[in-house]
Short mmCIF file of C-alpha atoms in Angstrom, two decimals:
data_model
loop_
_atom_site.label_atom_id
_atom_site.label_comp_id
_atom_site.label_asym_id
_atom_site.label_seq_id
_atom_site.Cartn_x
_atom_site.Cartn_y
_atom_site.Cartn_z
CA UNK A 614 109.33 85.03 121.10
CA UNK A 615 108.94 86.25 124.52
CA UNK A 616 107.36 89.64 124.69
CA UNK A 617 109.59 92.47 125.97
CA UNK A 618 109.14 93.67 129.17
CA UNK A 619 110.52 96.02 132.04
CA UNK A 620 110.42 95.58 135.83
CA UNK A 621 109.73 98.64 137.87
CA UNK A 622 110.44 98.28 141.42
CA UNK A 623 108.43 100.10 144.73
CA UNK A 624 111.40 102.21 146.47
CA UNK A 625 109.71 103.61 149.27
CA UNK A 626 105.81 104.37 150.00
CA UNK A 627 105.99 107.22 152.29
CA UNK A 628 108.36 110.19 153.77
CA UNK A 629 110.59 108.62 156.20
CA UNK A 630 110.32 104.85 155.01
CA UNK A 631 113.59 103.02 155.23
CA UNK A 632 115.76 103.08 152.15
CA UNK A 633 116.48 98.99 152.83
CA UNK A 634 114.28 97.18 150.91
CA UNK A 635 115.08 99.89 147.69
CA UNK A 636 118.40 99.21 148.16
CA UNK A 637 117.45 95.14 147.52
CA UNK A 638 115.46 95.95 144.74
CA UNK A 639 117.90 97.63 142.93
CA UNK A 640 120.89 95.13 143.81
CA UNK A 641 119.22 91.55 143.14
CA UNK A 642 115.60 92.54 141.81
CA UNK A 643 116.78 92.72 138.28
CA UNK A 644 115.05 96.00 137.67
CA UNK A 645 115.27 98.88 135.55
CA UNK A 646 113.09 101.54 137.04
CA UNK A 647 113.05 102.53 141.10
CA UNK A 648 110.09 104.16 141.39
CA UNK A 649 109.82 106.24 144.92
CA UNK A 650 106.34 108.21 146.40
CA UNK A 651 107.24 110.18 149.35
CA UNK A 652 104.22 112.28 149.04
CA UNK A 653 100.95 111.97 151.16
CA UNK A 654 98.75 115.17 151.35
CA UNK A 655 99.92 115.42 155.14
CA UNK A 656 103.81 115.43 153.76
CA UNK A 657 103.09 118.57 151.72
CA UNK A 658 102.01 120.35 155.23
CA UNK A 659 105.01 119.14 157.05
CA UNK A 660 107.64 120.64 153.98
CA UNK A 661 105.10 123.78 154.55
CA UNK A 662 106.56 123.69 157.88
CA UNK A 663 110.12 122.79 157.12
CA UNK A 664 110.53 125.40 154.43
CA UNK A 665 108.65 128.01 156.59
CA UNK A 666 111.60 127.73 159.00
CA UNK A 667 114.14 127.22 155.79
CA UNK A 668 113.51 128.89 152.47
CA UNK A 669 116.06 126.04 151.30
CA UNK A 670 113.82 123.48 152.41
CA UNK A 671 110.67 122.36 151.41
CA UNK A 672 111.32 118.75 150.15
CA UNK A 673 111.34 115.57 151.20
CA UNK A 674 115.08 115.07 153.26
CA UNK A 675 115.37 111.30 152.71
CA UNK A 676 116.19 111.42 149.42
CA UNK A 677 119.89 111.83 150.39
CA UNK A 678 119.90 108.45 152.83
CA UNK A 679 118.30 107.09 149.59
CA UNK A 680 120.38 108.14 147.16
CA UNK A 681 123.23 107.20 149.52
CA UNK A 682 121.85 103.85 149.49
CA UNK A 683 120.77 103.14 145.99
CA UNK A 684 123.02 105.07 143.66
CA UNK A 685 126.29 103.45 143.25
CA UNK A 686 124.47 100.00 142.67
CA UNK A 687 121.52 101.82 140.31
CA UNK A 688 124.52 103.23 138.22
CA UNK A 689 126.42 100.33 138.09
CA UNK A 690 123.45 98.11 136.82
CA UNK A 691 121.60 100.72 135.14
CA UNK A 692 118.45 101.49 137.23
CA UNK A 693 116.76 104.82 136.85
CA UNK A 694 115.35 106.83 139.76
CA UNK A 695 111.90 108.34 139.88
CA UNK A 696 110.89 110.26 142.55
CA UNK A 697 108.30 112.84 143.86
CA UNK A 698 110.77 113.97 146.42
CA UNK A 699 110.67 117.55 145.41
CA UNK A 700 107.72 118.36 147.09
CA UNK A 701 107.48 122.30 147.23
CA UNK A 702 110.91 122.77 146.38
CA UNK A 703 112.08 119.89 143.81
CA UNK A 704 115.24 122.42 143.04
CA UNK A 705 116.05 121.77 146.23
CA UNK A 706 115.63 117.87 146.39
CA UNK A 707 117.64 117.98 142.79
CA UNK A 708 121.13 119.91 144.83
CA UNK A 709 120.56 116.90 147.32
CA UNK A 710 120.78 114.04 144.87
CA UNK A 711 124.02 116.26 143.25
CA UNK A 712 125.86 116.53 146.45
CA UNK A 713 125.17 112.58 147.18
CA UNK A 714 126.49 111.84 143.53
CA UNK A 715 129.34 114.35 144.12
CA UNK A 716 130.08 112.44 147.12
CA UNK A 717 130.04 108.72 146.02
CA UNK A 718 132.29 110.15 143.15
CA UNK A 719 129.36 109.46 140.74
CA UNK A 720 130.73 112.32 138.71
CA UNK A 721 128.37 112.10 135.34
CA UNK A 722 125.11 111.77 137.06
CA UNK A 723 122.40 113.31 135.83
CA UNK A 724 119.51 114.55 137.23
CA UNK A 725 115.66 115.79 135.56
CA UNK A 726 113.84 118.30 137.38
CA UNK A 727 110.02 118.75 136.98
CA UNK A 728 108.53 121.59 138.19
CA UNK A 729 104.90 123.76 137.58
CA UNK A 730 102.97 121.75 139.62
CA UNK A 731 102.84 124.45 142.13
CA UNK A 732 99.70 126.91 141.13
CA UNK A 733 99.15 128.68 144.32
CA UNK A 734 100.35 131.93 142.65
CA UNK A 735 97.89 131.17 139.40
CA UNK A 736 94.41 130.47 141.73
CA UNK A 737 93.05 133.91 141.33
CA UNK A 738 94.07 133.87 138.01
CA UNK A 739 92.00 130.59 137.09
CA UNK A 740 89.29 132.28 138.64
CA UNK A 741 89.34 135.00 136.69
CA UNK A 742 89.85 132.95 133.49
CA UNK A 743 86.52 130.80 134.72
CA UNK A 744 87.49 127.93 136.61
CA UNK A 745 84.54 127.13 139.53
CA UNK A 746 87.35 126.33 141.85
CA UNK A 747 84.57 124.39 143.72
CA UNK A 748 85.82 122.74 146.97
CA UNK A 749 85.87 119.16 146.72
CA UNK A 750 84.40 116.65 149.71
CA UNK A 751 82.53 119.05 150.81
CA UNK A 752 85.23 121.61 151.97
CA UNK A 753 84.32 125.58 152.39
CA UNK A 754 84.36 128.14 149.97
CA UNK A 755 87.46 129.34 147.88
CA UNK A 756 86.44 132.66 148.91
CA UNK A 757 86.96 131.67 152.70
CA UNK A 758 90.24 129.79 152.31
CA UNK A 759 92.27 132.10 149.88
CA UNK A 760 93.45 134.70 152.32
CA UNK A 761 95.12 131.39 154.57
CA UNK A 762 95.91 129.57 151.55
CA UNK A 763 99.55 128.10 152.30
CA UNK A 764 100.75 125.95 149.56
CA UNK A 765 98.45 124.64 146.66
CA UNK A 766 100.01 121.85 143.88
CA UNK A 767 98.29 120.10 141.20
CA UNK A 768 98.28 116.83 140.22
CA UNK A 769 100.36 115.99 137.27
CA UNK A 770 100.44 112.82 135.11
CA UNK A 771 103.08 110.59 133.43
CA UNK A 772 103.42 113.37 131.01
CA UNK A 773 106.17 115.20 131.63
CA UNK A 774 108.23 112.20 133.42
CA UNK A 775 107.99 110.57 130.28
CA UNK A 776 110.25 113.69 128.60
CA UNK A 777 112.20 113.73 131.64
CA UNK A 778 113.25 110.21 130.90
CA UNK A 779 114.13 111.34 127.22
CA UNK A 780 116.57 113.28 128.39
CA UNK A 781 118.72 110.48 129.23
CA UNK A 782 118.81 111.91 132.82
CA UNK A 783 119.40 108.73 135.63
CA UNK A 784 118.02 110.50 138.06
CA UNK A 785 114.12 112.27 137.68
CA UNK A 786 112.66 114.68 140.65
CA UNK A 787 109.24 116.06 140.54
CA UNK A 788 107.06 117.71 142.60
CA UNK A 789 103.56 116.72 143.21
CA UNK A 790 102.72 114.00 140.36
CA UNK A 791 100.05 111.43 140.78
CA UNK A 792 101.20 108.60 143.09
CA UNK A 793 100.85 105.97 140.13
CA UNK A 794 101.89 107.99 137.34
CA UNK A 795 105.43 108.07 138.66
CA UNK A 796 104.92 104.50 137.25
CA UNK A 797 103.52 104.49 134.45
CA UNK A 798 105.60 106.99 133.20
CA UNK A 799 108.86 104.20 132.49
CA UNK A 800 106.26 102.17 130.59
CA UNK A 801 105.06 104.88 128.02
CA UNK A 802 108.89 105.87 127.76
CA UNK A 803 110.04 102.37 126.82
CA UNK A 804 107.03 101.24 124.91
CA UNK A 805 106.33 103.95 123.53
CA UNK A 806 102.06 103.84 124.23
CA UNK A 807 100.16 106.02 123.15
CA UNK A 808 98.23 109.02 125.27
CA UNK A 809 94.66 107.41 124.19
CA UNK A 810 95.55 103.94 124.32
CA UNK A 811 93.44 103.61 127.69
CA UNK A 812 93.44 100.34 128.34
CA UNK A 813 97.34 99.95 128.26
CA UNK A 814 97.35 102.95 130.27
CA UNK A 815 95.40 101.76 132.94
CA UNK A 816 97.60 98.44 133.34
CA UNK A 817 100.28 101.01 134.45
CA UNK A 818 98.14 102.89 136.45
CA UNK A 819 96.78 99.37 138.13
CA UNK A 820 100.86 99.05 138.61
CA UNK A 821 101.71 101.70 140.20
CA UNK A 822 98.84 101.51 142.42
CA UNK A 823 99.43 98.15 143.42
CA UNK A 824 103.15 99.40 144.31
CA UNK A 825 102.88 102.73 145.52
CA UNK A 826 102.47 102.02 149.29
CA UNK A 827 105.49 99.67 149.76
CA UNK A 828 104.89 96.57 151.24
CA UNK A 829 101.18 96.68 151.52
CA UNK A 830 101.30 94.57 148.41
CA UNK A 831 103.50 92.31 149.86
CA UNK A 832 102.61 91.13 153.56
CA UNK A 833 102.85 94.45 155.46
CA UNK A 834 100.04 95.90 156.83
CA UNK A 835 98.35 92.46 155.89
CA UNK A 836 95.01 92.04 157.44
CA UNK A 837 94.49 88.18 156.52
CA UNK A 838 96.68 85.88 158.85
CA UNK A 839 99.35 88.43 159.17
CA UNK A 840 101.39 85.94 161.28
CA UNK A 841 102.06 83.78 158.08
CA UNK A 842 103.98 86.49 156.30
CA UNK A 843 107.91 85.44 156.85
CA UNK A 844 110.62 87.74 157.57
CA UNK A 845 108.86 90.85 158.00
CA UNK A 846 112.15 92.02 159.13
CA UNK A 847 113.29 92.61 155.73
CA UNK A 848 110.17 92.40 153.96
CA UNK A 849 110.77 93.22 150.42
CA UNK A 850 108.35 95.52 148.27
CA UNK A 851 106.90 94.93 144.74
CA UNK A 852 107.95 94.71 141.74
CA UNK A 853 106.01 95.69 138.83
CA UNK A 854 106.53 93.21 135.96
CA UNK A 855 104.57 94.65 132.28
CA UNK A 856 105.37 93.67 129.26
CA UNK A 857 104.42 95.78 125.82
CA UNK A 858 101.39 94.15 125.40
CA UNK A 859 100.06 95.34 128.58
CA UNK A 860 100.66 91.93 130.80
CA UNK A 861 101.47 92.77 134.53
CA UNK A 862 102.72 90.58 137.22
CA UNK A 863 103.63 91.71 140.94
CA UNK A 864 106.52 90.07 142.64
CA UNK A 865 109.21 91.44 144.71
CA UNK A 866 113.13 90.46 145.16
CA UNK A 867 114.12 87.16 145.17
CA UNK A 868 115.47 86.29 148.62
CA UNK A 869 113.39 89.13 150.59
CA UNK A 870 110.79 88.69 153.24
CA UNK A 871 106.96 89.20 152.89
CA UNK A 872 104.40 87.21 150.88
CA UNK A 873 103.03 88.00 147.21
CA UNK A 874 99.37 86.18 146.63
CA UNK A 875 96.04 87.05 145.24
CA UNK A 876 95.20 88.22 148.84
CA UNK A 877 97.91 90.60 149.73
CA UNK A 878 98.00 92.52 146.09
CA UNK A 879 94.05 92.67 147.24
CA UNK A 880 95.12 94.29 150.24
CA UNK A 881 96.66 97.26 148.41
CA UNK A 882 94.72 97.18 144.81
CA UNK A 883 91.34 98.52 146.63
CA UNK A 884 93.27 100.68 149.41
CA UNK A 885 92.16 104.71 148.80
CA UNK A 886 89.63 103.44 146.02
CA UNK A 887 86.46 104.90 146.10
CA UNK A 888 84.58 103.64 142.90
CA UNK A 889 86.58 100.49 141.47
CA UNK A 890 84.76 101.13 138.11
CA UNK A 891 86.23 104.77 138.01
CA UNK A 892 89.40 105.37 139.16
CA UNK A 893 90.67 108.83 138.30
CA UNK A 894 93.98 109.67 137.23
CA UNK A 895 95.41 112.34 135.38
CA UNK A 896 96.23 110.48 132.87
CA UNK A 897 93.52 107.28 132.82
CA UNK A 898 90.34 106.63 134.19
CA UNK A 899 90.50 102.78 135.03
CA UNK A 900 88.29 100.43 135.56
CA UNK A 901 89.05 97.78 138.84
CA UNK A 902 86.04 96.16 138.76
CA UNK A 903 86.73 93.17 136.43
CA UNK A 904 90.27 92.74 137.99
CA UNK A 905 91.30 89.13 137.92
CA UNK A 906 94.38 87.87 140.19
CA UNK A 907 95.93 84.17 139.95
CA UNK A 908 98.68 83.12 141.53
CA UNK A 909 101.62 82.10 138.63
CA UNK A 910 104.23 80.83 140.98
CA UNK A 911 106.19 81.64 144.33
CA UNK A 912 105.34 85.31 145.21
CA UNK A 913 104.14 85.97 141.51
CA UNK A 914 100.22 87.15 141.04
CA UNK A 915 98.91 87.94 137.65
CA UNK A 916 96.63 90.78 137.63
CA UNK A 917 94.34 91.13 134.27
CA UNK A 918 91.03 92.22 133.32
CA UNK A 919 91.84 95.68 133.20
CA UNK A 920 90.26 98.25 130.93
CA UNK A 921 90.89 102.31 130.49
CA UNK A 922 88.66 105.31 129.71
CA UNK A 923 89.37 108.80 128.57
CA UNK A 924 91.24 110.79 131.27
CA UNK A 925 89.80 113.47 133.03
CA UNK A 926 90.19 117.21 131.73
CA UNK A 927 90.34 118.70 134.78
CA UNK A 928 93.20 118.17 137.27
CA UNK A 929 93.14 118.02 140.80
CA UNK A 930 94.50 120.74 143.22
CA UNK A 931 95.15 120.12 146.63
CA UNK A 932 95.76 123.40 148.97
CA UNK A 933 97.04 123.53 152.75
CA UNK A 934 95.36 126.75 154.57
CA UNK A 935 96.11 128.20 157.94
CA UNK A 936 93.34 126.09 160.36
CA UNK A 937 94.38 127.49 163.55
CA UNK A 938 96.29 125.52 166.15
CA UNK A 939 96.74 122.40 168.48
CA UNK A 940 97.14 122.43 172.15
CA UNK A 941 97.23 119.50 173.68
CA UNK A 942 98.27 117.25 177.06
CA UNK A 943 98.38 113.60 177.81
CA UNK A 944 98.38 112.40 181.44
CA UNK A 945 98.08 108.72 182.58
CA UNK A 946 96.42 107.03 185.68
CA UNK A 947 96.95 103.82 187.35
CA UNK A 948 95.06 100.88 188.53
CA UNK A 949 92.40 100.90 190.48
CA UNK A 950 90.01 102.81 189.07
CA UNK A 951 91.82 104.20 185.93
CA UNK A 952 89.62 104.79 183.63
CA UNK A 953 87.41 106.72 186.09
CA UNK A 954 90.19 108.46 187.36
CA UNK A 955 90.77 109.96 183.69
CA UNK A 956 87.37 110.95 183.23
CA UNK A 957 87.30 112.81 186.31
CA UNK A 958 90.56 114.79 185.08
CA UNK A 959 88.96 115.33 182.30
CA UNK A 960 86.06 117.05 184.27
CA UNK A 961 88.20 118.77 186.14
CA UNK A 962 90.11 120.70 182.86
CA UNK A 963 87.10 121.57 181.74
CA UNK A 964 85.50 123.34 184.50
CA UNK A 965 88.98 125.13 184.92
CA UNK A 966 89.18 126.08 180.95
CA UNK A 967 85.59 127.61 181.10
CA UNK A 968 86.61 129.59 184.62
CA UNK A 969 89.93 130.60 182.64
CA UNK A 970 87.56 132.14 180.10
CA UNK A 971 89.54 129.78 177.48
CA UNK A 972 87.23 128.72 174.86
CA UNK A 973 88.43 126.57 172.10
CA UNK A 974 86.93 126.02 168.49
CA UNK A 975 86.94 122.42 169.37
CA UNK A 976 87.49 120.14 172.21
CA UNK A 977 88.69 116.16 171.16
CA UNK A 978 89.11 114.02 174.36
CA UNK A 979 90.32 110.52 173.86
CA UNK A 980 91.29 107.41 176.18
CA UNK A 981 94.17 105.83 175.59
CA UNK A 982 94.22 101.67 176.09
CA UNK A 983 90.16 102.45 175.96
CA UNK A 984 88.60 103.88 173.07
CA UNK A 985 91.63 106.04 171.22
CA UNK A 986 90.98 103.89 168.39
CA UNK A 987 87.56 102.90 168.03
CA UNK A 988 86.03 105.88 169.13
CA UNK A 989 82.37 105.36 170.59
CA UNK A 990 82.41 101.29 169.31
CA UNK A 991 84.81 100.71 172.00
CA UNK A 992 83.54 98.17 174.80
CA UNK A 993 84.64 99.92 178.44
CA UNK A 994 86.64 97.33 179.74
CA UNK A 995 86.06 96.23 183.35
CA UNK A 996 89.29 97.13 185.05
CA UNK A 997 92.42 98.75 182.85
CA UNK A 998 95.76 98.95 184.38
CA UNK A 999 96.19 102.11 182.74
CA UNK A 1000 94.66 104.36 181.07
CA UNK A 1001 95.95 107.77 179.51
CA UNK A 1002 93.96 111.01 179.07
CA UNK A 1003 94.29 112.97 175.61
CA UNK A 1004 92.94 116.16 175.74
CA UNK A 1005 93.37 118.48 172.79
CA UNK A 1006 91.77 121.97 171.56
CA UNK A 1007 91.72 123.54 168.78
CA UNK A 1008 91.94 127.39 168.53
CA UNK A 1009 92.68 130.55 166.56
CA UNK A 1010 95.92 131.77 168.19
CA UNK A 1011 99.07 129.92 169.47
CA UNK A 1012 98.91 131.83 172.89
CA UNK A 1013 95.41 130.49 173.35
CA UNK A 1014 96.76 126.71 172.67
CA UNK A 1015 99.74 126.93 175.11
CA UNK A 1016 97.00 128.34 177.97
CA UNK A 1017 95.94 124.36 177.49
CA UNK A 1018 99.16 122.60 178.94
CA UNK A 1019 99.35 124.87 181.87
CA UNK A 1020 96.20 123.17 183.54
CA UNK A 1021 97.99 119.78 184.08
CA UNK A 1022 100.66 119.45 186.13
CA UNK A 1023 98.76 120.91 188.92
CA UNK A 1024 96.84 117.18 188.70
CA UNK A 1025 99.56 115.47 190.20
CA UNK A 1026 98.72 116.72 193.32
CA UNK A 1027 94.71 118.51 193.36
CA UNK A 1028 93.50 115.13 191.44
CA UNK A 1029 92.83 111.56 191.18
CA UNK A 1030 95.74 109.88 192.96
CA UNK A 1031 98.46 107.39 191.47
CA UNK A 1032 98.95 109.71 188.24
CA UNK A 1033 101.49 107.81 185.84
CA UNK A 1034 102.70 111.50 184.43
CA UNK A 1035 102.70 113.26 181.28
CA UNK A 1036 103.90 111.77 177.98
CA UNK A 1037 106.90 114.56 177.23
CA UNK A 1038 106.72 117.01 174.15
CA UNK A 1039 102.52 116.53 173.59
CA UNK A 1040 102.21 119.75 175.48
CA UNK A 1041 103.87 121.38 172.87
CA UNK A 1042 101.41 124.20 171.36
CA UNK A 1043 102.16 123.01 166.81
CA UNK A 1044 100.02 124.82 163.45
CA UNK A 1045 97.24 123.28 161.88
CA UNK A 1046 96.97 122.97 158.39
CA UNK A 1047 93.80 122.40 157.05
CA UNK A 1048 93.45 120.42 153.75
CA UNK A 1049 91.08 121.72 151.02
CA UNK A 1050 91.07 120.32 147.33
CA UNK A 1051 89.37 121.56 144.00
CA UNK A 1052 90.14 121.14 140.14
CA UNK A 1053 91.02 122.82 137.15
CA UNK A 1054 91.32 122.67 133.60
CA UNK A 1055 94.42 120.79 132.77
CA UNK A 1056 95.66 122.53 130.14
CA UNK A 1057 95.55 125.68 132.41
CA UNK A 1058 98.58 123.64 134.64
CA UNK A 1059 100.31 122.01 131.74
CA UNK A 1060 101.45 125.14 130.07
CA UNK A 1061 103.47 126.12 132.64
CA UNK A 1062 105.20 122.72 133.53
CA UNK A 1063 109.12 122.63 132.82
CA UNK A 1064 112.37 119.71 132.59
CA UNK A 1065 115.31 120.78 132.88
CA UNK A 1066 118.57 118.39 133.15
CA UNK A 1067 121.56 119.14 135.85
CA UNK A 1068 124.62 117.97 136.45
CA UNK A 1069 126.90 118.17 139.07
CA UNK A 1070 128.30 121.75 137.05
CA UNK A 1071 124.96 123.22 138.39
CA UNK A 1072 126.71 122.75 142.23
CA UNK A 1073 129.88 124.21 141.13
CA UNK A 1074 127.94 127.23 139.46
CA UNK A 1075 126.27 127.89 142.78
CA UNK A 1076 128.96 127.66 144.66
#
């Protein structure tokens, strides 16, 4: 007898993706989860932003073009949604979902809301209980950063998606939960695993890994012979294939684009790994390093050899503070002499910024078509046909940023000649958020994490 399994499918792997290849994976990738991680530690400062300019804001917007796309075909076949698209406001992303449903006339939808991941308000409070609250990678002080602290989630685990799923809801929005928990959450729901069985745990955690960022799994972003991978047009994105026993295959939808082999679930299995003997998660530590992958047919790779350890009992917090802000220009000069026309603009700002008394925190000058992205490994190249100048500061007040932008259109006509013009909207004075990360004990978060079910009566009750 065949052992049971369940297919989870990749939805998305960033804010903004396209809601295309979901859409396939739900309507002819035989599926019954649609997993969906909208949330990269830049996100979180952007739906800073957003809700800074609208309290009702604060998550992640394409979960209505999403849910627009998916829904009616995830109901029909019954296909669940997970998704972190709450963000700092999962309330928020939760009315969204509602008013798509209401919409599509998908009148008994439910929807599972996950919230406490947000501990901004409880810092001091850990502090006070005992928690370090030592900066991680070397980041300053809690002391320094609390008075600019902006926003600070923790990282939850499958935990609470798991009773989210109980609850019979179709739909489940959190807030910040560990990119591959989101995963294996479905797979401790339906198999019922237990919270020490490590190294089942860690096969979903390997899963959701492997499927988190889209098609990186699958041909995109591919950095063997890229120009093999077919269709990349509508490249599909993986899907997650575990059975009870703790078997996993990747494969994605029959009739997409894109490429599954040992190679491109490589690409993505060791992408943001650090130590491929411990990787952290809140609710495994797993162990990569004994990771075999075979190829078991067209666009199927078996990945096995993976073993769990006790999960952490501290949980990660990651905090956006107020790190001043951006000013910034971009100018471009022709051939001949581009690149040395540049520099001497370059020269030029300067010596005017230090006469102008304006003295930024720091100064990051870049060529573009030379050296914007390899830095100083960069060969000069003997005659570029153009070259653009990115100049950018970074200081403590916005007034002091805008002084930047002024200083350039003056060099169409007092510099180099045959100036190309400004790229429109860099000079644009925009916040900084800084990024600063620490831990605490888990049970410290977990008390305070909630699910609760709505339906589309929760839209009618507020108005």
């Amino acid at each position: 007898m065949a052992a049971r399994t369940v297919r989870i499918g990749a939805g998305l792997g960033f804010y903004g993706d396209l809601p295309f290849a979901a859409a396939d994976a739900v309507r002819v990738g035989d599926i019954q989860y649609l997993c969906c991680d909208h949330l990269a530690e830049l996100t979180m400062a952007i739906l800073h932003k957003d809700r800074q300019r609208d309290p009702g804001a604060g998550y992640t917007r394409d979960i209505g073009l999403l849910c627009q796309a998916v829904l009616p075909a995830a109901m029909a076949r019954g296909v669940r949604l997970i998704s972190n698209a709450g963000g700092l406001n999962p309330y928020g992303a939760a009315r969204e979902v509602l008013q798509v449903a209401a919409r599509l006339g998908l009148h008994d939808l439910k929807v599972a809301v996950v919230t406490g991941d947000d501990v901004l308000d409880r810092l001091d409070l850990f502090r006070q209980e005992g928690a370090p609250l030592e900066p991680l990678d070397g980041g300053p002080p809690y002391e320094e950063v609390r008075p600019r602290l902006l926003f600070a989630s923790a990282y939850l685990g499958a935990e609470p998606v798991v009773r989210a799923l109980a609850t019979g809801a179709h739909v489940v929005i959190t807030g910040r939960v560990a990119d591959a928990s989101l995963f294996l959450a479905p797979l401790v729901y339906e198999f019922g695993w237990r919270w020490d069985d490590w190294d089942r745990l860690a096969v979903g955690v390997v899963a959701g890994h492997i499927s988190e960022c889209s098609a990186q799994a699958t041909g995109g972003n591919f950095s063997g012979p890229w120009w093999e991978v077919p269709d990349m047009d509508r490249i599909g994105y993986p899907i997650a294939e575990v059975d009870e026993g703790g078997g996993l295959v990747i494969t994605k939808p029959d009739g997409t684009g894109g490429l599954v082999t040992p190679d491109t679930v490589k690409e993505q299995l060791y992408y943001e790994v650090h130590d491929p003997a411990r990787y952290v998660n809140p609710d495994v530590t797993a162990d990569f390093s004994q990771i075999e992958l075979v190829q078991e047919g067209p666009d199927r790779v078996r990945v096995s050899g993976i073993r769990g350890g006790p999960r952490p009992e501290v949980l990660k917090v990651t905090a956006g503070y107020d790190d001043g802000w951006l000013g910034q220009a971009v100018i471009g000069y022709s051939w001949p002499d581009a690149l040395e026309k540049a520099q001497a603009a370059e020269r030029i700002i300067r010596r005017q910024m230090a006469r102008a008394g304006l003295n930024p925190e720091a100064i990051h000058v870049e060529y573009l078509g030379v050296n914007a992205l390899h830095g100083p490994l960069a060969p000069i190249p003997d005659e570029p046909n153009e070259v653009y100048l990115r100049f950018a500061i970074r200081t403590r007040t916005r007034e002091e940023a805008e002084r930047l932008a002024r200083l350039f259109p003056p060099l169409a006509l007092n510099g180099p000649p045959y100036i190309g013009g400004a790229l429109p909207g860099l000079g644009r004075s925009r916040q900084l958020l800084g990024i600063w990360s620490t831990t605490v004990p888990r049970e410290w978060v977990e008390q305070a994490v909630r699910v609760e079910v709505l339906g589309l009566d929760a839209l009618e009750r507020a108005g």
